mmCIF file of C-alpha atoms in Angstrom:
data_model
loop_
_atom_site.group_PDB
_atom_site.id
_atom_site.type_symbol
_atom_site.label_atom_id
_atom_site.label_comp_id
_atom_site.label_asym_id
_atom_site.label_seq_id
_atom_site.Cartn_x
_atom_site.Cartn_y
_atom_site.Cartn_z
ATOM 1 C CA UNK A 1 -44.856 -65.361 -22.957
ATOM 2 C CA UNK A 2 -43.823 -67.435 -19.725
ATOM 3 C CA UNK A 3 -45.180 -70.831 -21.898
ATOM 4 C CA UNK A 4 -44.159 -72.587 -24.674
ATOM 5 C CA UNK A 5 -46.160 -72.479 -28.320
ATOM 6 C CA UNK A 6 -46.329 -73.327 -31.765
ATOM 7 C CA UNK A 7 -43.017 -75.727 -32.900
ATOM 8 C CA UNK A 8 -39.980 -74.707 -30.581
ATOM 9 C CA UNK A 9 -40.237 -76.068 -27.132
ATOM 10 C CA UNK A 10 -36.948 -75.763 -26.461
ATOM 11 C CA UNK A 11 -35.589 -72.484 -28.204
ATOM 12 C CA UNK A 12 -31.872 -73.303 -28.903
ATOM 13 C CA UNK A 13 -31.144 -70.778 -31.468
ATOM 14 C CA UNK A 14 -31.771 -67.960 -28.257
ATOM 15 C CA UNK A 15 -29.822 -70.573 -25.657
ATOM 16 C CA UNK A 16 -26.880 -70.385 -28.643
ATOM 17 C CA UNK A 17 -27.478 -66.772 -28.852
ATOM 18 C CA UNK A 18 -27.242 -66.397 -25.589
ATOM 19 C CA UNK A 19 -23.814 -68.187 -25.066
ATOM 20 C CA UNK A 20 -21.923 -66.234 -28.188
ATOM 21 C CA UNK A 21 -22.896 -62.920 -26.533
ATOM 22 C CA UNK A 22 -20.665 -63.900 -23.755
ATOM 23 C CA UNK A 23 -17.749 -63.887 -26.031
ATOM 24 C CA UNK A 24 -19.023 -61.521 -28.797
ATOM 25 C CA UNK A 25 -20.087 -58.054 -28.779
ATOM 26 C CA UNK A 26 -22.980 -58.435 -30.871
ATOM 27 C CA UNK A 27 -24.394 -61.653 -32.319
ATOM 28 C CA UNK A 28 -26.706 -61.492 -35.543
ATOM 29 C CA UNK A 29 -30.002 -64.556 -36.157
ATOM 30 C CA UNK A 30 -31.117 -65.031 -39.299
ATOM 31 C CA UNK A 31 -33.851 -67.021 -39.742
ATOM 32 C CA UNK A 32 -35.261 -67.790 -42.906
ATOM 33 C CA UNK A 33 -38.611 -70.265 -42.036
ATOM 34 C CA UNK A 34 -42.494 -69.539 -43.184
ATOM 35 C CA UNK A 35 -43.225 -69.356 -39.720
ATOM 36 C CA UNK A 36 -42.325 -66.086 -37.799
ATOM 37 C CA UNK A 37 -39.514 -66.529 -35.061
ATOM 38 C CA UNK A 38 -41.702 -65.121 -32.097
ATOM 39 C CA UNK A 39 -39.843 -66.985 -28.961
ATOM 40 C CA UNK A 40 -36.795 -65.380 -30.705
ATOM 41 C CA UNK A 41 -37.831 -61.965 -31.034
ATOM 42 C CA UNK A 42 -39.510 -61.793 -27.622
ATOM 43 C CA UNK A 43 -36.433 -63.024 -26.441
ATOM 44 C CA UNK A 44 -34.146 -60.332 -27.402
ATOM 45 C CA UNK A 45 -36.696 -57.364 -28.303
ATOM 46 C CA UNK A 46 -35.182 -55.548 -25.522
ATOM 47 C CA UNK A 47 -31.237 -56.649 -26.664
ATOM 48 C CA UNK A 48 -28.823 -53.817 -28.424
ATOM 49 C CA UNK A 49 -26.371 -57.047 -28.558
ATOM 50 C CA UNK A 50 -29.024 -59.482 -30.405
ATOM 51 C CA UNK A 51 -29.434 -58.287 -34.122
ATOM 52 C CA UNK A 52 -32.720 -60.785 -35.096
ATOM 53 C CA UNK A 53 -33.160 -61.049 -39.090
ATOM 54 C CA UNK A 54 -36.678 -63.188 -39.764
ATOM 55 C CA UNK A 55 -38.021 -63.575 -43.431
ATOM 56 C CA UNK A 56 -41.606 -65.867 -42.871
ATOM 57 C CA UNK A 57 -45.221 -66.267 -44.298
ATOM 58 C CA UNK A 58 -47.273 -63.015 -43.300
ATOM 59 C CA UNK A 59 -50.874 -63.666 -43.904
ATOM 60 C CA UNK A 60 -54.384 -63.677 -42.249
ATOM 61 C CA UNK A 61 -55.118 -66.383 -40.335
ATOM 62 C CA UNK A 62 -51.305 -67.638 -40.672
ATOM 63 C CA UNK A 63 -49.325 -68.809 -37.318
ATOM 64 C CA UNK A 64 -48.354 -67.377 -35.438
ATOM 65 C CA UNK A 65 -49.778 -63.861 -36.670
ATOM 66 C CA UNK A 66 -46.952 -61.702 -35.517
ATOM 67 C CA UNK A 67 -43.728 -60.251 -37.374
ATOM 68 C CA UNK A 68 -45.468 -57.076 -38.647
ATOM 69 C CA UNK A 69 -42.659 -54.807 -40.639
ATOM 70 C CA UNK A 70 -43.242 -52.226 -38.001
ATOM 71 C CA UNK A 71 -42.353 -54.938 -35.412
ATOM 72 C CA UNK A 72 -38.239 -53.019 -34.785
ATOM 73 C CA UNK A 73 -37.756 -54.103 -31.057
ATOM 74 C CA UNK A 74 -38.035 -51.673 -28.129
ATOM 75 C CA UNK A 75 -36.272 -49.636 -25.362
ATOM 76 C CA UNK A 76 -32.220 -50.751 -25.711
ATOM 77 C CA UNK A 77 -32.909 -53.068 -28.730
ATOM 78 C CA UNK A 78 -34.936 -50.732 -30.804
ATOM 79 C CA UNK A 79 -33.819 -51.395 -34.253
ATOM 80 C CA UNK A 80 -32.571 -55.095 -33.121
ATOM 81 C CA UNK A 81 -35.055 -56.895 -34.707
ATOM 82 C CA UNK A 82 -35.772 -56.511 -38.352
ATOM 83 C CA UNK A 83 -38.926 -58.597 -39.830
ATOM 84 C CA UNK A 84 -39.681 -59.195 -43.438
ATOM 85 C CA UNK A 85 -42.881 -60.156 -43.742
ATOM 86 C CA UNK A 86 -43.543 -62.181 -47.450
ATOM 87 C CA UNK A 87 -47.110 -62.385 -49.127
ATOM 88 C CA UNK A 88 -48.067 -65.791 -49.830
ATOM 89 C CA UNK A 89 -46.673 -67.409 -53.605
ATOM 90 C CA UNK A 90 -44.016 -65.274 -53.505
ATOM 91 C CA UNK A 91 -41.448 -67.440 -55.121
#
């Protein structure tokens, strides 16, 4: 998306991503949050240098709606982008 959603305005986790690829071959995000890390996976979907972990809260009517296990990345970053989508009360 060319606009800004949801909590992250500014997405610093992809402008830090960004940066270590410069000086690393491949750079790995991990993020563990009940909301799914879209701006982050749209951001490197197409990346083989990006690995992007996200563990979040996959349920109807949940925000943002997207992070679907199937979700792997695509062209040059197919298998990049590994979701794990959690049921709600998993604990």
């Amino acid at each position: 998306s060319d606009r800004a959603g949801g909590f992250c305005y500014v997405n610093d986790i992809v402008l830090a991503a960004l940066r270590l690829v410069r000086a690393f071959r491949t750079v790995v995000v991990i993020d563990l949050d009940v909301h799914h890390g879209n701006g982050t996976e749209e951001a490197f979907a197409h990346s083989a240098n990006v690995l992007n972990v996200s563990l979040h809260l996959h349920a109807p009517g949940f925000y943002p709606g997207t992070g679907a296990l199937a979700d792997c990345g695509s062209g040059r970053g197919t298998g990049t982008t590994v979701n794990v989508p959690l049921r709600p009360g998993l604990s």
